[in-house]
Coordinates of N, CA and C in Angstrom, one line a residue:
Chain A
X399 N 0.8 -1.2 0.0 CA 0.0 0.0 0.0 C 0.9 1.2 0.0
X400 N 0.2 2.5 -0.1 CA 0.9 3.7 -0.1 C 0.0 4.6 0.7
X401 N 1.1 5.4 1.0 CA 0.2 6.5 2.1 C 0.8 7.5 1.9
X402 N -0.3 9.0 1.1 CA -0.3 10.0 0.5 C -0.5 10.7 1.4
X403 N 0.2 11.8 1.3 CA -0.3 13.4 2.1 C -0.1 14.4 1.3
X404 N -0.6 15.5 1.6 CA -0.5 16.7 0.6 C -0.7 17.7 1.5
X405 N -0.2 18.7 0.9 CA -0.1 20.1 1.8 C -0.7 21.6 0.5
X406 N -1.1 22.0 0.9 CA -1.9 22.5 1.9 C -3.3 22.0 2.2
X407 N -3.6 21.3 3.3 CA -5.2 20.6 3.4 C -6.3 21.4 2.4
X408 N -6.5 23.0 2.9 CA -7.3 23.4 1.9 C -6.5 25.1 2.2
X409 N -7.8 25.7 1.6 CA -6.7 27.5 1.1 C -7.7 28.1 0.5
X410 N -7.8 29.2 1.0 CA -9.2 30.6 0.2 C -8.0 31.5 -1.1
X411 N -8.3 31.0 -2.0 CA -7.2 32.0 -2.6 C -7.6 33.1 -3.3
X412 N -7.1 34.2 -4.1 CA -7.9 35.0 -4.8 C -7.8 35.5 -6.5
X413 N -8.9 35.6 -6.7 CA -8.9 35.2 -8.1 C -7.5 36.2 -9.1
X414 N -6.9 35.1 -9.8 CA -5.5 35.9 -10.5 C -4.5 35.4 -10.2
X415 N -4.5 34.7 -8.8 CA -3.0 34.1 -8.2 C -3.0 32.8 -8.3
X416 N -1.5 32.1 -8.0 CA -1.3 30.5 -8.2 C -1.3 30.2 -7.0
X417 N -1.9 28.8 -6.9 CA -1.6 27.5 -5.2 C -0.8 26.6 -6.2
X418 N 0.7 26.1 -5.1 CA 0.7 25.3 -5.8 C 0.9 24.1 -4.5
X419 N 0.3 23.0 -4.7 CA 0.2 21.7 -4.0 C 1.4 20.9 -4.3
X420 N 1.3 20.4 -3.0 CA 2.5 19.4 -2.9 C 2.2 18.1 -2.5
X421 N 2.2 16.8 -2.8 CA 2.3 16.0 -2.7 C 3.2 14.8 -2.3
X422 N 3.2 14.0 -1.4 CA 4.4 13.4 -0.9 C 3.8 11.9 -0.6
X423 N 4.7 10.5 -1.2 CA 4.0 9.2 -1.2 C 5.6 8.6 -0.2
X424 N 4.7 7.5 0.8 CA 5.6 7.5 1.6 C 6.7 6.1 1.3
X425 N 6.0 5.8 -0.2 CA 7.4 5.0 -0.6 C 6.9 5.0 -2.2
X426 N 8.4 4.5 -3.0 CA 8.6 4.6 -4.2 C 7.3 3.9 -4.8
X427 N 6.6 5.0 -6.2 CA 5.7 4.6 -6.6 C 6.0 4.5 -8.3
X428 N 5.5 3.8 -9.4 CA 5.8 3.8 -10.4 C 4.8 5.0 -11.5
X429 N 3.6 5.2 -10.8 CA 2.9 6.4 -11.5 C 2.2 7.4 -10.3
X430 N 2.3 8.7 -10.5 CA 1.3 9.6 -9.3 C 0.2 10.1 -11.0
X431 N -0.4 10.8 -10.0 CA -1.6 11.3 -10.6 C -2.1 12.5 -10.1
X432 N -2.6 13.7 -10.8 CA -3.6 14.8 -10.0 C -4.9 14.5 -10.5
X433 N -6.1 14.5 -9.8 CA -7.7 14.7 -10.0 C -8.3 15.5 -9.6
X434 N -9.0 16.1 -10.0 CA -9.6 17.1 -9.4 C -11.3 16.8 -9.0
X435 N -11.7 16.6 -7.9 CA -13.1 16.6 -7.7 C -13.9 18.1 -7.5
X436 N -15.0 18.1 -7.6 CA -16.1 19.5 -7.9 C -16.8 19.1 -7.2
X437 N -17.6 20.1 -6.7 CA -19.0 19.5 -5.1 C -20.0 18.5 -5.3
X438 N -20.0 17.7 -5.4 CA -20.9 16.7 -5.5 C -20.9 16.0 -6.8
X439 N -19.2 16.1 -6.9 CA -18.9 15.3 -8.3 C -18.1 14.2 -8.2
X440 N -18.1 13.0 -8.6 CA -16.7 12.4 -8.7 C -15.5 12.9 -9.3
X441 N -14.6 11.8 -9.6 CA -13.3 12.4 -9.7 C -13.5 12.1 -11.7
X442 N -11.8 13.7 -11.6 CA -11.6 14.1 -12.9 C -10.2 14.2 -12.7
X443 N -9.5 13.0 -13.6 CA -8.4 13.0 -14.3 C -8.1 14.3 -14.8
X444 N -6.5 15.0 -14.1 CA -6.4 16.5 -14.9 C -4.8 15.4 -15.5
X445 N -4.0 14.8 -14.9 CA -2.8 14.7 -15.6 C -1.8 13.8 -14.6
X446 N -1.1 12.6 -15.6 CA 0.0 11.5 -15.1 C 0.7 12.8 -14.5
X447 N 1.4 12.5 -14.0 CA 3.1 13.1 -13.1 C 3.8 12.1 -13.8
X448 N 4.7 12.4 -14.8 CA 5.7 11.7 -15.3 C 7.0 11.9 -14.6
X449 N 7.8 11.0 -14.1 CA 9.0 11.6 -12.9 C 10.1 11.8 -14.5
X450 N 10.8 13.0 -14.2 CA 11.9 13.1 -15.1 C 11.2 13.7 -16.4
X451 N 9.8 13.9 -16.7 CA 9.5 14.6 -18.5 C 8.5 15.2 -18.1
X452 N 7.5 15.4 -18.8 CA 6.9 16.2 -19.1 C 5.4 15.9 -18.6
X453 N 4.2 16.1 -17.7 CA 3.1 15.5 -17.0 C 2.4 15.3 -18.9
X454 N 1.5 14.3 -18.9 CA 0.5 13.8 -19.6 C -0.9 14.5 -19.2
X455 N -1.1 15.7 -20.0 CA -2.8 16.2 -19.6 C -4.0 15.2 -20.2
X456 N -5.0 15.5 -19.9 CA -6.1 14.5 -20.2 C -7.1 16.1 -21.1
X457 N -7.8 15.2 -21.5 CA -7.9 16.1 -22.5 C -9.3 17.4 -21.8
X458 N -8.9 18.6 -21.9 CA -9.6 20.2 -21.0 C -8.5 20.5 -20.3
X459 N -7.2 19.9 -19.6 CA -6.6 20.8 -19.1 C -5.1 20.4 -19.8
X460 N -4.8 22.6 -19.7 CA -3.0 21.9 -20.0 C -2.4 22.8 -19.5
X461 N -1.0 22.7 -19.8 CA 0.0 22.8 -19.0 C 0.4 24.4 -18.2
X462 N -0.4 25.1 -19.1 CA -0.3 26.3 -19.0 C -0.9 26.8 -17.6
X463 N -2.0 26.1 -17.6 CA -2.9 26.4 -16.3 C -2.9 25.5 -15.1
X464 N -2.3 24.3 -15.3 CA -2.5 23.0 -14.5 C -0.5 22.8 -14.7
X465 N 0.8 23.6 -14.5 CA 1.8 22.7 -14.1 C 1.9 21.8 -13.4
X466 N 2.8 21.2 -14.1 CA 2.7 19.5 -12.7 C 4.4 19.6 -12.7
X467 N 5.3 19.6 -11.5 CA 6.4 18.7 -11.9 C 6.3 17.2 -10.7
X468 N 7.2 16.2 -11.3 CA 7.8 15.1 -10.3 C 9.0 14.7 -10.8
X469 N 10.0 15.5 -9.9 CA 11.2 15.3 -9.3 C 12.1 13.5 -9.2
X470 N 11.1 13.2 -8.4 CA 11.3 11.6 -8.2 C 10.0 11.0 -7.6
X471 N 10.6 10.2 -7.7 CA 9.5 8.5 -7.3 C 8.7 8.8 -6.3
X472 N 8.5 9.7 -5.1 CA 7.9 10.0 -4.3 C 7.3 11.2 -4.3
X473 N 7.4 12.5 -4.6 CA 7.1 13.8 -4.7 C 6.6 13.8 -6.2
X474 N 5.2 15.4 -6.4 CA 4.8 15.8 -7.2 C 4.5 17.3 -7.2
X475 N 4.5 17.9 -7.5 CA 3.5 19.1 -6.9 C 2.4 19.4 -8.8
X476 N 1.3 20.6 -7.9 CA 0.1 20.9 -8.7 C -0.1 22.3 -8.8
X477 N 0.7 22.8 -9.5 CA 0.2 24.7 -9.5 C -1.5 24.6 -10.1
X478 N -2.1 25.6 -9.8 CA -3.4 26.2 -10.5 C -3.2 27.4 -10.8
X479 N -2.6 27.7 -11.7 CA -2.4 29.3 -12.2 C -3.5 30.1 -12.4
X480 N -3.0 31.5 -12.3 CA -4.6 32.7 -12.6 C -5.8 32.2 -12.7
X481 N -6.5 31.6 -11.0 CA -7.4 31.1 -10.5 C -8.7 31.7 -10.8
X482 N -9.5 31.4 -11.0 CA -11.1 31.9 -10.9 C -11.7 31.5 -10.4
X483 N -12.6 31.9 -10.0 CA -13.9 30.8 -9.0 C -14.5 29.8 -9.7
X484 N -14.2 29.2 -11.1 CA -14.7 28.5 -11.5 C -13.7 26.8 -11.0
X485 N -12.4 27.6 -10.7 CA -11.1 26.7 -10.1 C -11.6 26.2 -8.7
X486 N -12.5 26.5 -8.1 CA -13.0 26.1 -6.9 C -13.2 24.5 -6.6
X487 N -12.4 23.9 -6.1 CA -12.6 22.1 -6.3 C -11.8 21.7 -5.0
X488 N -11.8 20.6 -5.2 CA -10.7 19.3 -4.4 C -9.9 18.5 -4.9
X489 N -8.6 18.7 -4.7 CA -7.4 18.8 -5.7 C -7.2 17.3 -5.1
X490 N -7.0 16.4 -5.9 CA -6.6 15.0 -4.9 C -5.3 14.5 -5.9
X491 N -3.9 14.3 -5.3 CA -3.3 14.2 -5.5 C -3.3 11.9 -5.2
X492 N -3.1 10.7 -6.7 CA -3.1 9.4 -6.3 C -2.0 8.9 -6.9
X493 N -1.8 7.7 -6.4 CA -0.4 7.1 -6.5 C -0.3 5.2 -6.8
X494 N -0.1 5.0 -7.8 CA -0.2 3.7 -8.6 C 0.6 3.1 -7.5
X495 N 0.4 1.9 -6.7 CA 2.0 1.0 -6.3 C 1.2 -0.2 -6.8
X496 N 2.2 -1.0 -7.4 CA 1.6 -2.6 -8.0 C 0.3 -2.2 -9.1
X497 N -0.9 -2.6 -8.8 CA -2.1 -2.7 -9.5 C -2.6 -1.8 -8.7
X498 N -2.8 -1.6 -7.4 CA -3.9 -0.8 -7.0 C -3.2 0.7 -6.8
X499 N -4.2 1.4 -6.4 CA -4.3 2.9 -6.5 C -4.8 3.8 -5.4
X500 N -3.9 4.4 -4.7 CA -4.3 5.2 -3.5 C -4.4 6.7 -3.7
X501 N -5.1 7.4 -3.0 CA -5.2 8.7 -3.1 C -5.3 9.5 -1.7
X502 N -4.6 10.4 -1.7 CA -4.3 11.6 -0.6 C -5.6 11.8 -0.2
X503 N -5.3 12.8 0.8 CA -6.8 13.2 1.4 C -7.2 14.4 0.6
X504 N -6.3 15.2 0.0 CA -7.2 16.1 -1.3 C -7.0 17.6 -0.6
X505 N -6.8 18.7 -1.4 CA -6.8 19.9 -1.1 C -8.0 20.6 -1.3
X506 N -8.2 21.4 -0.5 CA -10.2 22.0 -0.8 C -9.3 23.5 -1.2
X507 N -10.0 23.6 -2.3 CA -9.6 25.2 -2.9 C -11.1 26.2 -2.9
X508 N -10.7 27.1 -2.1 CA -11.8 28.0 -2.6 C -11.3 29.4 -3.2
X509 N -11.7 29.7 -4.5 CA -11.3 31.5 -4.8 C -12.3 31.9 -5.2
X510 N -11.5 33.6 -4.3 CA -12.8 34.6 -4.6 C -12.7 35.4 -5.3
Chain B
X888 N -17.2 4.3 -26.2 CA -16.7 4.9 -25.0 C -17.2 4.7 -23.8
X889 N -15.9 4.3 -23.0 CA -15.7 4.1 -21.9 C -16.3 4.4 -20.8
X890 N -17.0 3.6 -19.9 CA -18.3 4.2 -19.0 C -18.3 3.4 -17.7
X891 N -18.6 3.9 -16.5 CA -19.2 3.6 -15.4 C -20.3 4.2 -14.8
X892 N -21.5 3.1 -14.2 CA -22.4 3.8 -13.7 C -22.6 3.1 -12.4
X893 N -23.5 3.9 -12.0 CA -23.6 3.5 -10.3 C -25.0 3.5 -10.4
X894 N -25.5 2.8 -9.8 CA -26.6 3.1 -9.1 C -27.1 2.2 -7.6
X895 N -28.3 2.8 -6.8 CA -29.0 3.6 -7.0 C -28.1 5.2 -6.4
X896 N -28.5 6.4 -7.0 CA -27.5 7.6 -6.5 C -27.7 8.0 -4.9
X897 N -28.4 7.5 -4.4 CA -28.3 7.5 -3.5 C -29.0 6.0 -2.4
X898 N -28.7 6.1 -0.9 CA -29.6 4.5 -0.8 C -29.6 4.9 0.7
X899 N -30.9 5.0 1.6 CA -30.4 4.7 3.1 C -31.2 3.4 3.6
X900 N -30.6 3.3 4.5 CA -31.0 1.6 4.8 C -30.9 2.2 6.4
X901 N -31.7 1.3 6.6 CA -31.9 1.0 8.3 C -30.5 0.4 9.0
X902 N -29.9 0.4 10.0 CA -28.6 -0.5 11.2 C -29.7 -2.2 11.1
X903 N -28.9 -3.1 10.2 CA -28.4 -4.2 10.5 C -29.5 -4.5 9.0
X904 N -30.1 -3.4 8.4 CA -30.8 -3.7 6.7 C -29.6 -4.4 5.6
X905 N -29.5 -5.3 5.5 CA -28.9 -5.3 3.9 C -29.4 -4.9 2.5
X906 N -27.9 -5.0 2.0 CA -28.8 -4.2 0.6 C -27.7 -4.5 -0.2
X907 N -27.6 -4.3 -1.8 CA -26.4 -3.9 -2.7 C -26.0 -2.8 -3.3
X908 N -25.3 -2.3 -3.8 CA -24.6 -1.4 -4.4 C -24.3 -1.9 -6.3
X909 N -24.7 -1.2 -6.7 CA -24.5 -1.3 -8.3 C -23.7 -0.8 -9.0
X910 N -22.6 -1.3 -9.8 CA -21.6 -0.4 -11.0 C -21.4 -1.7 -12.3
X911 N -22.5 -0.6 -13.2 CA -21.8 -1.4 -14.6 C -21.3 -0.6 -15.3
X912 N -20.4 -1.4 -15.8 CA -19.4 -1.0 -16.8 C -19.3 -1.2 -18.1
X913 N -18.6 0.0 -18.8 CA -18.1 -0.8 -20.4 C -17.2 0.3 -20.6
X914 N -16.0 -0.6 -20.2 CA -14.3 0.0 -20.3 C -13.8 -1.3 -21.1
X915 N -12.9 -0.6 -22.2 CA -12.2 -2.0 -23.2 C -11.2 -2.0 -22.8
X916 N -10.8 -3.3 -23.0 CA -9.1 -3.5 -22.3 C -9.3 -3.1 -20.6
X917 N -10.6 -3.6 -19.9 CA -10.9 -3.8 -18.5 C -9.5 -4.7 -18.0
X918 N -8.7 -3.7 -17.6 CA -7.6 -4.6 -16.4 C -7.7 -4.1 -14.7
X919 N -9.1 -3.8 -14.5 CA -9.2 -4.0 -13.0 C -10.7 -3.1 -11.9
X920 N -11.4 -3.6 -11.4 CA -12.6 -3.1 -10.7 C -12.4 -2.7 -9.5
X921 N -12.0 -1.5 -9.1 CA -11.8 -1.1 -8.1 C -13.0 -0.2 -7.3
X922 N -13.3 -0.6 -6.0 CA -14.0 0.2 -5.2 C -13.1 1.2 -4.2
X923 N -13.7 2.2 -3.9 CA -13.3 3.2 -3.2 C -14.2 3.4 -1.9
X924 N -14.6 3.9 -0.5 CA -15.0 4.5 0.1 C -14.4 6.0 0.4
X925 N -15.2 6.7 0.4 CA -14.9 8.5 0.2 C -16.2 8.9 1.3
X926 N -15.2 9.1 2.5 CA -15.7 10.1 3.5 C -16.1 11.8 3.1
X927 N -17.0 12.3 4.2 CA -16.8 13.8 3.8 C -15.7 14.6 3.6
X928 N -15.2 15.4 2.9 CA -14.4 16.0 3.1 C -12.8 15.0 3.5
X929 N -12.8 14.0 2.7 CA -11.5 13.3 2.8 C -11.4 12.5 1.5
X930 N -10.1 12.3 1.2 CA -9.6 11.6 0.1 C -11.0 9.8 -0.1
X931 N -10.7 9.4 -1.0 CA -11.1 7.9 -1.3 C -9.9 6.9 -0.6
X932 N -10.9 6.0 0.1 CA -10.1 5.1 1.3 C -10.1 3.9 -0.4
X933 N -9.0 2.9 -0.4 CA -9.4 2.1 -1.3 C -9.8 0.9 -0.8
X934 N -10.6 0.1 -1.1 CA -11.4 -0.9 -0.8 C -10.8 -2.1 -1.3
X935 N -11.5 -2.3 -2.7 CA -11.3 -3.8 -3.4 C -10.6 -3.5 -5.0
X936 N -9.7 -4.4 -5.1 CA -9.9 -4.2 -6.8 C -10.3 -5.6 -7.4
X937 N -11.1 -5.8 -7.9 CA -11.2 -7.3 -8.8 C -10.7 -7.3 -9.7
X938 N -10.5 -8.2 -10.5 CA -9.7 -8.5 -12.1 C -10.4 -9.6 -13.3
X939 N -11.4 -10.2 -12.8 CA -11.4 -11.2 -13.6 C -13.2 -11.9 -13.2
X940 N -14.4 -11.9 -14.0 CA -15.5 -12.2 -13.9 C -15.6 -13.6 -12.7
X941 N -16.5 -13.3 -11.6 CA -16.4 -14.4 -10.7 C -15.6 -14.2 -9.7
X942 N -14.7 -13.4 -9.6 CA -13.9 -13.3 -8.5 C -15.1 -12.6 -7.4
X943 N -14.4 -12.9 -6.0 CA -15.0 -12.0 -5.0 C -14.2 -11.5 -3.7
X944 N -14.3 -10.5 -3.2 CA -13.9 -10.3 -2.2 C -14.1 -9.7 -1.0
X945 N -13.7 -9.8 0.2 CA -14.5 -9.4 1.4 C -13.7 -8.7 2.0
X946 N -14.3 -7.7 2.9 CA -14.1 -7.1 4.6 C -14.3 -6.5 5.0
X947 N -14.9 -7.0 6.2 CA -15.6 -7.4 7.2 C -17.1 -7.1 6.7
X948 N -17.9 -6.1 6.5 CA -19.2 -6.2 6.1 C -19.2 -6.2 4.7
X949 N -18.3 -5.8 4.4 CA -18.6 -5.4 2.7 C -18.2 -6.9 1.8
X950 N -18.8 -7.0 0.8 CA -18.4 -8.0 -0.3 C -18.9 -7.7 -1.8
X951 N -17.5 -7.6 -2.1 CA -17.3 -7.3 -3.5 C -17.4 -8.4 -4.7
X952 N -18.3 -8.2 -5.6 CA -18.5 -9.3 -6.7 C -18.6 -8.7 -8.5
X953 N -18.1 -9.4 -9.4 CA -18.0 -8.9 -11.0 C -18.0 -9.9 -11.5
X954 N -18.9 -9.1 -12.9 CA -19.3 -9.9 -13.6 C -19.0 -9.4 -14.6
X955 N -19.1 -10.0 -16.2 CA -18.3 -9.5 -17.4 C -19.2 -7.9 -17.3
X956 N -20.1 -7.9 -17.0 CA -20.7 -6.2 -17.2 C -21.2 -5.4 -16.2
X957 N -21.2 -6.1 -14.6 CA -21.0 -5.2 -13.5 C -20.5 -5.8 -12.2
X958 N -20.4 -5.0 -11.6 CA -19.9 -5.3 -10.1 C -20.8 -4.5 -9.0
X959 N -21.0 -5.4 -7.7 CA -21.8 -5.5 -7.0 C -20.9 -5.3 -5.4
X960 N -21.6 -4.0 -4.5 CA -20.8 -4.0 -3.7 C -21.9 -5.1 -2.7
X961 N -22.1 -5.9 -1.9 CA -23.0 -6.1 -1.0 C -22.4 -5.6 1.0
X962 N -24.0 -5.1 1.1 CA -23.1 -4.6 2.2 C -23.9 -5.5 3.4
X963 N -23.7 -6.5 4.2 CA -24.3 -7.3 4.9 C -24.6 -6.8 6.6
X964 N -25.6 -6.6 7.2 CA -25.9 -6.1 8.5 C -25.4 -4.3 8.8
X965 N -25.5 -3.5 7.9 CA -24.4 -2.1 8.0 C -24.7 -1.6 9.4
X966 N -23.9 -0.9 9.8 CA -24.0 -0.1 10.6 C -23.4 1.3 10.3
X967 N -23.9 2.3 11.3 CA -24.0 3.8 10.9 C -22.6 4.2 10.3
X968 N -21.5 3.6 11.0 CA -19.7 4.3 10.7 C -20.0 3.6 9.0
X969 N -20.8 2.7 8.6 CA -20.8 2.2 7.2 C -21.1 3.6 6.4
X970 N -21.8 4.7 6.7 CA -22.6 5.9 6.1 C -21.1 6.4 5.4
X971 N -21.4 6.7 4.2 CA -20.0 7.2 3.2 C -20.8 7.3 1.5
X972 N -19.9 7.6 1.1 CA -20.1 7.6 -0.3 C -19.5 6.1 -1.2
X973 N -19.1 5.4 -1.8 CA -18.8 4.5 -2.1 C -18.7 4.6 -3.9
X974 N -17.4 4.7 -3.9 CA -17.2 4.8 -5.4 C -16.4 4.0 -6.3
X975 N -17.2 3.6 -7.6 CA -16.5 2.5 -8.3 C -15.9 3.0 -9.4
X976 N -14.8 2.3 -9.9 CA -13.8 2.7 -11.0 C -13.1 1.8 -11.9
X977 N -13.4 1.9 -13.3 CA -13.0 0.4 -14.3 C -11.3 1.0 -14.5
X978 N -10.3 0.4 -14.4 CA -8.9 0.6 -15.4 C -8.7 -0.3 -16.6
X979 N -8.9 1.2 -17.6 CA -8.7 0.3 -18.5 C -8.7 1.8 -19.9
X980 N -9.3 1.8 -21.8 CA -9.1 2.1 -22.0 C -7.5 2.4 -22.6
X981 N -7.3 3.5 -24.0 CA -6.3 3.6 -24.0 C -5.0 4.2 -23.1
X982 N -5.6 4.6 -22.0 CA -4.4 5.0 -21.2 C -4.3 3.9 -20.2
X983 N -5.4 3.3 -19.9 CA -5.4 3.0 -18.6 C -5.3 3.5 -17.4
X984 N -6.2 4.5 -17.4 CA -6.8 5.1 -16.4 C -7.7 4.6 -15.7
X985 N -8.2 4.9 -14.5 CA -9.7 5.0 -13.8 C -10.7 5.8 -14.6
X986 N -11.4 4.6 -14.8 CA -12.8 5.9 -15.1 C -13.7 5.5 -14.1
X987 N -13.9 6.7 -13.4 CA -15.0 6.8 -12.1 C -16.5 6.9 -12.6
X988 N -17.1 6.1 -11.3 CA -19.0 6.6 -11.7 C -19.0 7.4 -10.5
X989 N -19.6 7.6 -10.7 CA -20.5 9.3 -9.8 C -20.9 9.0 -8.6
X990 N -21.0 7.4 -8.1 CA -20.8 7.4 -6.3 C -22.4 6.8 -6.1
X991 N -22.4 6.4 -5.2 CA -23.6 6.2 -4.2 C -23.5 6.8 -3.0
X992 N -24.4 7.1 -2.3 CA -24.3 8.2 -1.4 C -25.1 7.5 -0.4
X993 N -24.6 6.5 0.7 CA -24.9 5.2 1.7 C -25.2 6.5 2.9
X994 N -26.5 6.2 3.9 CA -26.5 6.5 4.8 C -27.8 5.5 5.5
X995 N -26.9 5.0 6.8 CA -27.6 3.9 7.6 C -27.8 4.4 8.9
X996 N -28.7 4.4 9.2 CA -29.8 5.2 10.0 C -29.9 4.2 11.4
X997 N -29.8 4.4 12.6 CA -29.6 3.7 13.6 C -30.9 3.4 13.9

């Protein structure tokens, strides 16, 4: 198993400026992930963390708005650049080890 | 294209009611059925993942079952800490991703 934390739990931000999230898996994983959930929505694939190149967006977000880097096997982080209130979600940072798939407790973003 | 559903969207059941939980699917190149439990305001706990029609798996109240076109959470005698969201997810497709269904929304009533 893996066990995810992320920082910052949640954050009021204001509309124009970046959060960026950090992510930390407590042992070597072969893929992380960012999703983003919406209030009473399940989860939305925004993009692989490729360690060492370039993150894999899914198709509505890129790179411009949604940076990803991962450094190594454990670490990722998730900028949200020039935020709107439409950016308002639960940022859940997940982590492949073997076949299954764990996920952080999630960042709550609110902007005003 | 690639799909999971849930149903029913929501379900409450009485302390010690059984009942099941529904997700079918149609993900190509299905390599795995994973369930989640998703408290308020916290990440998805992971549950089960199945792989292969016929399999099943258990703990402690919960039992997980698939079939070539859905999977079945059953939840036997629940009790109230059982109240959560409960979300299912096929990997598969050309990435091999999770594609999520939209959750059932469990609340068992003492």
């Amino acid at each position: 198993s893996a066990v995810i934390s992320q920082k910052p739990s949640r954050d009021i931000c204001q509309r124009g400026t970046s959060l960026t999230i950090q992510c930390q898996v407590d042992s070597q994983v072969t893929m992380m992930f960012w999703y983003r959930q919406q209030p009473g929505q399940s989860l939305t694939l925004i993009a692989t963390a490729n360690q060492g190149s370039e993150a894999t967006y899914e198709s509505g977000f890129v790179i411009d708005k949604f940076p990803i880097s991962r450094p190594n096997l454990t670490f990722s982080t998730l900028t949200v650049s020039n935020m709107s209130p439409e950016d308002s979600s639960i940022y859940l940072c997940s982590a492949r080890a073997s076949y299954e798939q764990y996920f952080g407790p999630g960042t709550r973003l609110t902007v005003t | 294209e690639d799909q999971v559903t849930q149903s029913p969207e929501a379900l409450r059941l009485q302390e010690g009611e059984s009942s099941s939980l529904n997700c079918s699917y149609t993900v190509s190149g299905l390599r795995g059925l994973f369930w989640y439990r998703q408290d308020p305001g916290k990440g998805p706990e992971f549950l089960f993942t199945l792989y292969s029609a016929g399999e099943e798996k258990e703990k402690e109240r919960l039992k997980a079952t698939l079939t070539k076109k859905e999977s079945f959470l059953h939840i036997t005698a629940p009790k109230p800490e059982d109240s959560a969201t409960y979300l299912c997810a096929g990997r598969g497709g050309s990435q091999g991703n999770l594609i999520f269904g939209k959750g059932t929304k469990l609340s068992v009533k003492p």
